[in-house]
């Protein structure tokens, strides 16, 4: 399973999870940092969860600083 964050322009921002997970409830928390180490600006972002079977799910979220 992978969880990736994108900005409203579709640009990749951060990978939160990139590993096989056992069945069950899991928590992934984004602290607003970019893969480069900087801080993400306030705004709307999308997270995309890609599952091993090829399906995916996407939702939006907001960061307010």
PDB file of N, CA, C and O in Angstrom, chain B, residues numbered from 101:
ATOM      1  N   UNK B 101       0.849  -1.169   0.000  1.00  0.00           N
ATOM      2  CA  UNK B 101       0.000   0.000   0.000  1.00  0.00           C
ATOM      3  C   UNK B 101       0.899   1.239   0.000  1.00  0.00           C
ATOM      4  O   UNK B 101       1.929   1.280   0.672  1.00  0.00           O
ATOM      5  N   UNK B 102       0.490   2.225  -0.757  1.00  0.00           N
ATOM      6  CA  UNK B 102       1.205   3.499  -0.738  1.00  0.00           C
ATOM      7  C   UNK B 102       0.210   4.622  -0.465  1.00  0.00           C
ATOM      8  O   UNK B 102      -0.936   4.589  -0.914  1.00  0.00           O
ATOM      9  N   UNK B 103       0.674   5.602   0.273  1.00  0.00           N
ATOM     10  CA  UNK B 103      -0.108   6.815   0.514  1.00  0.00           C
ATOM     11  C   UNK B 103       0.780   7.977   0.100  1.00  0.00           C
ATOM     12  O   UNK B 103       1.861   8.185   0.650  1.00  0.00           O
ATOM     13  N   UNK B 104       0.297   8.731  -0.889  1.00  0.00           N
ATOM     14  CA  UNK B 104       1.070   9.860  -1.404  1.00  0.00           C
ATOM     15  C   UNK B 104       0.233  11.130  -1.334  1.00  0.00           C
ATOM     16  O   UNK B 104      -0.989  11.092  -1.475  1.00  0.00           O
ATOM     17  N   UNK B 105       0.906  12.251  -1.115  1.00  0.00           N
ATOM     18  CA  UNK B 105       0.269  13.560  -1.017  1.00  0.00           C
ATOM     19  C   UNK B 105       0.603  14.358  -2.277  1.00  0.00           C
ATOM     20  O   UNK B 105       1.740  14.353  -2.750  1.00  0.00           O
ATOM     21  N   UNK B 106      -0.421  15.052  -2.817  1.00  0.00           N
ATOM     22  CA  UNK B 106      -0.259  15.911  -3.998  1.00  0.00           C
ATOM     23  C   UNK B 106      -0.881  17.270  -3.716  1.00  0.00           C
ATOM     24  O   UNK B 106      -1.826  17.374  -2.934  1.00  0.00           O
ATOM     25  N   UNK B 107      -0.351  18.316  -4.356  1.00  0.00           N
ATOM     26  CA  UNK B 107      -0.961  19.640  -4.223  1.00  0.00           C
ATOM     27  C   UNK B 107      -2.075  19.787  -5.258  1.00  0.00           C
ATOM     28  O   UNK B 107      -2.301  18.869  -6.047  1.00  0.00           O
ATOM     29  N   UNK B 108      -2.772  20.919  -5.271  1.00  0.00           N
ATOM     30  CA  UNK B 108      -3.905  21.107  -6.180  1.00  0.00           C
ATOM     31  C   UNK B 108      -3.473  21.127  -7.644  1.00  0.00           C
ATOM     32  O   UNK B 108      -4.300  20.906  -8.529  1.00  0.00           O
ATOM     33  N   UNK B 109      -2.225  21.382  -7.909  1.00  0.00           N
ATOM     34  CA  UNK B 109      -1.708  21.356  -9.276  1.00  0.00           C
ATOM     35  C   UNK B 109      -1.328  19.954  -9.735  1.00  0.00           C
ATOM     36  O   UNK B 109      -0.894  19.766 -10.871  1.00  0.00           O
ATOM     37  N   UNK B 110      -1.491  18.961  -8.846  1.00  0.00           N
ATOM     38  CA  UNK B 110      -1.155  17.588  -9.183  1.00  0.00           C
ATOM     39  C   UNK B 110       0.307  17.233  -8.985  1.00  0.00           C
ATOM     40  O   UNK B 110       0.745  16.137  -9.336  1.00  0.00           O
ATOM     41  N   UNK B 111       1.062  18.173  -8.416  1.00  0.00           N
ATOM     42  CA  UNK B 111       2.483  17.919  -8.175  1.00  0.00           C
ATOM     43  C   UNK B 111       2.658  17.070  -6.917  1.00  0.00           C
ATOM     44  O   UNK B 111       2.009  17.306  -5.898  1.00  0.00           O
ATOM     45  N   UNK B 112       3.542  16.083  -7.006  1.00  0.00           N
ATOM     46  CA  UNK B 112       3.847  15.207  -5.884  1.00  0.00           C
ATOM     47  C   UNK B 112       4.466  16.027  -4.754  1.00  0.00           C
ATOM     48  O   UNK B 112       5.326  16.875  -4.992  1.00  0.00           O
ATOM     49  N   UNK B 113       4.022  15.767  -3.520  1.00  0.00           N
ATOM     50  CA  UNK B 113       4.526  16.497  -2.358  1.00  0.00           C
ATOM     51  C   UNK B 113       5.270  15.579  -1.391  1.00  0.00           C
ATOM     52  O   UNK B 113       6.369  15.907  -0.943  1.00  0.00           O
ATOM     53  N   UNK B 114       4.668  14.418  -1.065  1.00  0.00           N
ATOM     54  CA  UNK B 114       5.260  13.561  -0.032  1.00  0.00           C
ATOM     55  C   UNK B 114       4.720  12.144  -0.112  1.00  0.00           C
ATOM     56  O   UNK B 114       3.560  11.945  -0.472  1.00  0.00           O
ATOM     57  N   UNK B 115       5.535  11.171   0.215  1.00  0.00           N
ATOM     58  CA  UNK B 115       5.091   9.788   0.395  1.00  0.00           C
ATOM     59  C   UNK B 115       5.016   9.527   1.892  1.00  0.00           C
ATOM     60  O   UNK B 115       6.007   9.696   2.602  1.00  0.00           O
ATOM     61  N   UNK B 116       3.850   9.119   2.374  1.00  0.00           N
ATOM     62  CA  UNK B 116       3.697   8.804   3.793  1.00  0.00           C
ATOM     63  C   UNK B 116       3.954   7.336   4.075  1.00  0.00           C
ATOM     64  O   UNK B 116       4.628   7.001   5.049  1.00  0.00           O
ATOM     65  N   UNK B 117       3.426   6.461   3.240  1.00  0.00           N
ATOM     66  CA  UNK B 117       3.570   5.015   3.435  1.00  0.00           C
ATOM     67  C   UNK B 117       3.919   4.380   2.102  1.00  0.00           C
ATOM     68  O   UNK B 117       3.322   4.708   1.076  1.00  0.00           O
ATOM     69  N   UNK B 118       4.871   3.486   2.113  1.00  0.00           N
ATOM     70  CA  UNK B 118       5.203   2.710   0.919  1.00  0.00           C
ATOM     71  C   UNK B 118       5.671   1.335   1.374  1.00  0.00           C
ATOM     72  O   UNK B 118       6.849   0.998   1.258  1.00  0.00           O
ATOM     73  N   UNK B 119       4.736   0.544   1.895  1.00  0.00           N
ATOM     74  CA  UNK B 119       5.062  -0.774   2.437  1.00  0.00           C
ATOM     75  C   UNK B 119       3.812  -1.642   2.472  1.00  0.00           C
ATOM     76  O   UNK B 119       2.687  -1.142   2.473  1.00  0.00           O
ATOM     77  N   UNK B 120       4.027  -2.920   2.501  1.00  0.00           N
ATOM     78  CA  UNK B 120       2.905  -3.850   2.657  1.00  0.00           C
ATOM     79  C   UNK B 120       2.486  -3.836   4.121  1.00  0.00           C
ATOM     80  O   UNK B 120       3.325  -3.948   5.016  1.00  0.00           O
ATOM     81  N   UNK B 121       1.199  -3.700   4.357  1.00  0.00           N
ATOM     82  CA  UNK B 121       0.650  -3.624   5.706  1.00  0.00           C
ATOM     83  C   UNK B 121      -0.230  -4.844   5.972  1.00  0.00           C
ATOM     84  O   UNK B 121      -0.946  -5.286   5.074  1.00  0.00           O
ATOM     85  N   UNK B 122      -0.193  -5.393   7.178  1.00  0.00           N
ATOM     86  CA  UNK B 122      -1.115  -6.483   7.499  1.00  0.00           C
ATOM     87  C   UNK B 122      -2.541  -5.946   7.603  1.00  0.00           C
ATOM     88  O   UNK B 122      -2.746  -4.744   7.771  1.00  0.00           O
ATOM     89  N   UNK B 123      -3.507  -6.824   7.504  1.00  0.00           N
ATOM     90  CA  UNK B 123      -4.909  -6.406   7.625  1.00  0.00           C
ATOM     91  C   UNK B 123      -5.147  -5.756   8.980  1.00  0.00           C
ATOM     92  O   UNK B 123      -4.523  -6.130   9.973  1.00  0.00           O
ATOM     93  N   UNK B 124      -6.041  -4.791   9.019  1.00  0.00           N
ATOM     94  CA  UNK B 124      -6.370  -4.122  10.273  1.00  0.00           C
ATOM     95  C   UNK B 124      -6.384  -2.617  10.118  1.00  0.00           C
ATOM     96  O   UNK B 124      -6.230  -2.087   9.018  1.00  0.00           O
ATOM     97  N   UNK B 125      -6.568  -1.951  11.215  1.00  0.00           N
ATOM     98  CA  UNK B 125      -6.633  -0.493  11.250  1.00  0.00           C
ATOM     99  C   UNK B 125      -5.222   0.067  11.416  1.00  0.00           C
ATOM    100  O   UNK B 125      -4.450  -0.405  12.251  1.00  0.00           O
ATOM    101  N   UNK B 126      -4.899   1.069  10.619  1.00  0.00           N
ATOM    102  CA  UNK B 126      -3.576   1.703  10.674  1.00  0.00           C
ATOM    103  C   UNK B 126      -3.745   3.218  10.674  1.00  0.00           C
ATOM    104  O   UNK B 126      -4.775   3.736  10.243  1.00  0.00           O
ATOM    105  N   UNK B 127      -2.741   3.913  11.153  1.00  0.00           N
ATOM    106  CA  UNK B 127      -2.762   5.368  11.213  1.00  0.00           C
ATOM    107  C   UNK B 127      -1.544   5.919  10.480  1.00  0.00           C
ATOM    108  O   UNK B 127      -0.417   5.480  10.711  1.00  0.00           O
ATOM    109  N   UNK B 128      -1.779   6.875   9.602  1.00  0.00           N
ATOM    110  CA  UNK B 128      -0.694   7.586   8.926  1.00  0.00           C
ATOM    111  C   UNK B 128      -0.969   9.070   9.126  1.00  0.00           C
ATOM    112  O   UNK B 128      -2.031   9.563   8.747  1.00  0.00           O
ATOM    113  N   UNK B 129      -0.033   9.770   9.708  1.00  0.00           N
ATOM    114  CA  UNK B 129      -0.212  11.182  10.012  1.00  0.00           C
ATOM    115  C   UNK B 129       0.809  12.015   9.260  1.00  0.00           C
ATOM    116  O   UNK B 129       2.000  11.702   9.255  1.00  0.00           O
ATOM    117  N   UNK B 130       0.335  13.075   8.624  1.00  0.00           N
ATOM    118  CA  UNK B 130       1.225  13.982   7.889  1.00  0.00           C
ATOM    119  C   UNK B 130       1.412  15.240   8.708  1.00  0.00           C
ATOM    120  O   UNK B 130       0.435  15.886   9.088  1.00  0.00           O
ATOM    121  N   UNK B 131       2.644  15.592   8.982  1.00  0.00           N
ATOM    122  CA  UNK B 131       2.942  16.781   9.794  1.00  0.00           C
ATOM    123  C   UNK B 131       3.135  18.035   8.947  1.00  0.00           C
ATOM    124  O   UNK B 131       3.528  19.076   9.474  1.00  0.00           O
ATOM    125  N   UNK B 132       2.866  17.954   7.651  1.00  0.00           N
ATOM    126  CA  UNK B 132       2.959  19.122   6.787  1.00  0.00           C
ATOM    127  C   UNK B 132       4.327  19.359   6.201  1.00  0.00           C
ATOM    128  O   UNK B 132       4.562  20.395   5.578  1.00  0.00           O
ATOM    129  N   UNK B 133       5.244  18.413   6.387  1.00  0.00           N
ATOM    130  CA  UNK B 133       6.567  18.591   5.783  1.00  0.00           C
ATOM    131  C   UNK B 133       6.601  17.960   4.391  1.00  0.00           C
ATOM    132  O   UNK B 133       5.870  17.013   4.102  1.00  0.00           O
ATOM    133  N   UNK B 134       7.462  18.506   3.544  1.00  0.00           N
ATOM    134  CA  UNK B 134       7.648  18.016   2.189  1.00  0.00           C
ATOM    135  C   UNK B 134       8.732  16.945   2.180  1.00  0.00           C
ATOM    136  O   UNK B 134       9.492  16.833   3.142  1.00  0.00           O
ATOM    137  N   UNK B 135       8.816  16.162   1.122  1.00  0.00           N
ATOM    138  CA  UNK B 135       9.904  15.186   0.996  1.00  0.00           C
ATOM    139  C   UNK B 135      11.264  15.872   1.034  1.00  0.00           C
ATOM    140  O   UNK B 135      12.247  15.282   1.481  1.00  0.00           O
ATOM    141  N   UNK B 136      11.323  17.124   0.565  1.00  0.00           N
ATOM    142  CA  UNK B 136      12.581  17.869   0.558  1.00  0.00           C
ATOM    143  C   UNK B 136      12.966  18.396   1.938  1.00  0.00           C
ATOM    144  O   UNK B 136      14.083  18.873   2.133  1.00  0.00           O
ATOM    145  N   UNK B 137      12.026  18.309   2.913  1.00  0.00           N
ATOM    146  CA  UNK B 137      12.317  18.760   4.272  1.00  0.00           C
ATOM    147  C   UNK B 137      11.677  20.078   4.644  1.00  0.00           C
ATOM    148  O   UNK B 137      11.609  20.408   5.828  1.00  0.00           O
ATOM    149  N   UNK B 138      11.203  20.849   3.667  1.00  0.00           N
ATOM    150  CA  UNK B 138      10.543  22.124   3.949  1.00  0.00           C
ATOM    151  C   UNK B 138       9.116  21.923   4.434  1.00  0.00           C
ATOM    152  O   UNK B 138       8.635  20.795   4.537  1.00  0.00           O
ATOM    153  N   UNK B 139       8.451  23.023   4.728  1.00  0.00           N
ATOM    154  CA  UNK B 139       7.068  22.968   5.181  1.00  0.00           C
ATOM    155  C   UNK B 139       6.121  23.275   4.030  1.00  0.00           C
ATOM    156  O   UNK B 139       6.383  24.163   3.219  1.00  0.00           O
ATOM    157  N   UNK B 140       5.028  22.539   3.965  1.00  0.00           N
ATOM    158  CA  UNK B 140       4.011  22.776   2.946  1.00  0.00           C
ATOM    159  C   UNK B 140       3.265  24.063   3.264  1.00  0.00           C
ATOM    160  O   UNK B 140       3.038  24.379   4.432  1.00  0.00           O
ATOM    161  N   UNK B 141       2.889  24.799   2.241  1.00  0.00           N
ATOM    162  CA  UNK B 141       2.128  26.034   2.414  1.00  0.00           C
ATOM    163  C   UNK B 141       0.683  25.716   2.771  1.00  0.00           C
ATOM    164  O   UNK B 141       0.203  24.610   2.525  1.00  0.00           O
ATOM    165  N   UNK B 142      -0.006  26.692   3.352  1.00  0.00           N
ATOM    166  CA  UNK B 142      -1.435  26.535   3.609  1.00  0.00           C
ATOM    167  C   UNK B 142      -2.155  26.312   2.292  1.00  0.00           C
ATOM    168  O   UNK B 142      -1.804  26.908   1.273  1.00  0.00           O
ATOM    169  N   UNK B 143      -3.157  25.456   2.316  1.00  0.00           N
ATOM    170  CA  UNK B 143      -3.911  25.202   1.098  1.00  0.00           C
ATOM    171  C   UNK B 143      -4.558  23.836   1.087  1.00  0.00           C
ATOM    172  O   UNK B 143      -4.604  23.146   2.106  1.00  0.00           O
ATOM    173  N   UNK B 144      -5.054  23.454  -0.070  1.00  0.00           N
ATOM    174  CA  UNK B 144      -5.729  22.183  -0.264  1.00  0.00           C
ATOM    175  C   UNK B 144      -4.737  21.175  -0.844  1.00  0.00           C
ATOM    176  O   UNK B 144      -3.977  21.493  -1.758  1.00  0.00           O
ATOM    177  N   UNK B 145      -4.756  19.979  -0.311  1.00  0.00           N
ATOM    178  CA  UNK B 145      -3.908  18.887  -0.772  1.00  0.00           C
ATOM    179  C   UNK B 145      -4.777  17.645  -0.938  1.00  0.00           C
ATOM    180  O   UNK B 145      -5.870  17.553  -0.377  1.00  0.00           O
ATOM    181  N   UNK B 146      -4.277  16.705  -1.709  1.00  0.00           N
ATOM    182  CA  UNK B 146      -4.972  15.443  -1.931  1.00  0.00           C
ATOM    183  C   UNK B 146      -4.085  14.301  -1.485  1.00  0.00           C
ATOM    184  O   UNK B 146      -2.876  14.318  -1.715  1.00  0.00           O
ATOM    185  N   UNK B 147      -4.689  13.299  -0.841  1.00  0.00           N
ATOM    186  CA  UNK B 147      -3.931  12.088  -0.559  1.00  0.00           C
ATOM    187  C   UNK B 147      -4.540  10.955  -1.353  1.00  0.00           C
ATOM    188  O   UNK B 147      -5.760  10.826  -1.453  1.00  0.00           O
ATOM    189  N   UNK B 148      -3.663  10.131  -1.920  1.00  0.00           N
ATOM    190  CA  UNK B 148      -4.072   9.007  -2.752  1.00  0.00           C
ATOM    191  C   UNK B 148      -3.526   7.736  -2.112  1.00  0.00           C
ATOM    192  O   UNK B 148      -2.323   7.598  -1.892  1.00  0.00           O
ATOM    193  N   UNK B 149      -4.440   6.812  -1.819  1.00  0.00           N
ATOM    194  CA  UNK B 149      -4.062   5.515  -1.269  1.00  0.00           C
ATOM    195  C   UNK B 149      -4.145   4.504  -2.406  1.00  0.00           C
ATOM    196  O   UNK B 149      -5.211   4.311  -2.991  1.00  0.00           O
ATOM    197  N   UNK B 150      -3.032   3.864  -2.717  1.00  0.00           N
ATOM    198  CA  UNK B 150      -2.985   2.833  -3.760  1.00  0.00           C
ATOM    199  C   UNK B 150      -2.842   1.479  -3.075  1.00  0.00           C
ATOM    200  O   UNK B 150      -1.915   1.263  -2.295  1.00  0.00           O
ATOM    201  N   UNK B 151      -3.763   0.575  -3.369  1.00  0.00           N
ATOM    202  CA  UNK B 151      -3.796  -0.747  -2.748  1.00  0.00           C
ATOM    203  C   UNK B 151      -3.081  -1.765  -3.629  1.00  0.00           C
ATOM    204  O   UNK B 151      -2.955  -1.554  -4.835  1.00  0.00           O
ATOM    205  N   UNK B 152      -2.611  -2.863  -3.045  1.00  0.00           N
ATOM    206  CA  UNK B 152      -1.880  -3.881  -3.818  1.00  0.00           C
ATOM    207  C   UNK B 152      -2.685  -4.493  -4.970  1.00  0.00           C
ATOM    208  O   UNK B 152      -2.098  -4.970  -5.940  1.00  0.00           O
ATOM    209  N   UNK B 153      -4.009  -4.485  -4.879  1.00  0.00           N
ATOM    210  CA  UNK B 153      -4.822  -5.079  -5.950  1.00  0.00           C
ATOM    211  C   UNK B 153      -4.990  -4.145  -7.147  1.00  0.00           C
ATOM    212  O   UNK B 153      -5.666  -4.497  -8.114  1.00  0.00           O
ATOM    213  N   UNK B 154      -4.384  -2.964  -7.092  1.00  0.00           N
ATOM    214  CA  UNK B 154      -4.453  -2.012  -8.197  1.00  0.00           C
ATOM    215  C   UNK B 154      -5.503  -0.936  -8.031  1.00  0.00           C
ATOM    216  O   UNK B 154      -5.521   0.022  -8.804  1.00  0.00           O
ATOM    217  N   UNK B 155      -6.382  -1.062  -7.046  1.00  0.00           N
ATOM    218  CA  UNK B 155      -7.395  -0.028  -6.810  1.00  0.00           C
ATOM    219  C   UNK B 155      -6.782   1.123  -6.018  1.00  0.00           C
ATOM    220  O   UNK B 155      -5.721   0.983  -5.410  1.00  0.00           O
ATOM    221  N   UNK B 156      -7.466   2.256  -6.038  1.00  0.00           N
ATOM    222  CA  UNK B 156      -6.974   3.422  -5.290  1.00  0.00           C
ATOM    223  C   UNK B 156      -8.142   4.251  -4.783  1.00  0.00           C
ATOM    224  O   UNK B 156      -9.276   4.106  -5.238  1.00  0.00           O
ATOM    225  N   UNK B 157      -7.843   5.110  -3.847  1.00  0.00           N
ATOM    226  CA  UNK B 157      -8.826   5.998  -3.247  1.00  0.00           C
ATOM    227  C   UNK B 157      -8.163   7.356  -3.050  1.00  0.00           C
ATOM    228  O   UNK B 157      -6.999   7.425  -2.658  1.00  0.00           O
ATOM    229  N   UNK B 158      -8.893   8.436  -3.318  1.00  0.00           N
ATOM    230  CA  UNK B 158      -8.327   9.777  -3.156  1.00  0.00           C
ATOM    231  C   UNK B 158      -9.296  10.657  -2.380  1.00  0.00           C
ATOM    232  O   UNK B 158     -10.508  10.574  -2.579  1.00  0.00           O
ATOM    233  N   UNK B 159      -8.778  11.484  -1.513  1.00  0.00           N
ATOM    234  CA  UNK B 159      -9.580  12.428  -0.718  1.00  0.00           C
ATOM    235  C   UNK B 159      -8.803  13.731  -0.625  1.00  0.00           C
ATOM    236  O   UNK B 159      -7.593  13.759  -0.853  1.00  0.00           O
ATOM    237  N   UNK B 160      -9.498  14.808  -0.290  1.00  0.00           N
ATOM    238  CA  UNK B 160      -8.791  16.073  -0.128  1.00  0.00           C
ATOM    239  C   UNK B 160      -8.710  16.456   1.334  1.00  0.00           C
ATOM    240  O   UNK B 160      -9.491  15.986   2.162  1.00  0.00           O
ATOM    241  N   UNK B 161      -7.751  17.318   1.638  1.00  0.00           N
ATOM    242  CA  UNK B 161      -7.561  17.823   2.996  1.00  0.00           C
ATOM    243  C   UNK B 161      -7.008  19.241   2.898  1.00  0.00           C
ATOM    244  O   UNK B 161      -6.548  19.672   1.841  1.00  0.00           O
ATOM    245  N   UNK B 162      -7.060  19.945   4.001  1.00  0.00           N
ATOM    246  CA  UNK B 162      -6.578  21.335   4.031  1.00  0.00           C
ATOM    247  C   UNK B 162      -5.539  21.500   5.129  1.00  0.00           C
ATOM    248  O   UNK B 162      -5.635  20.896   6.198  1.00  0.00           O
ATOM    249  N   UNK B 163      -4.548  22.328   4.842  1.00  0.00           N
ATOM    250  CA  UNK B 163      -3.577  22.735   5.866  1.00  0.00           C
ATOM    251  C   UNK B 163      -3.787  24.220   6.099  1.00  0.00           C
ATOM    252  O   UNK B 163      -3.803  25.016   5.160  1.00  0.00           O
ATOM    253  N   UNK B 164      -3.944  24.571   7.338  1.00  0.00           N
ATOM    254  CA  UNK B 164      -4.080  25.983   7.725  1.00  0.00           C
ATOM    255  C   UNK B 164      -2.952  26.302   8.679  1.00  0.00           C
ATOM    256  O   UNK B 164      -2.823  25.669   9.728  1.00  0.00           O
ATOM    257  N   UNK B 165      -2.147  27.263   8.330  1.00  0.00           N
ATOM    258  CA  UNK B 165      -1.017  27.639   9.195  1.00  0.00           C
ATOM    259  C   UNK B 165      -1.254  29.012   9.747  1.00  0.00           C
ATOM    260  O   UNK B 165      -0.428  29.526  10.500  1.00  0.00           O
TER     261      UNK B 165
END
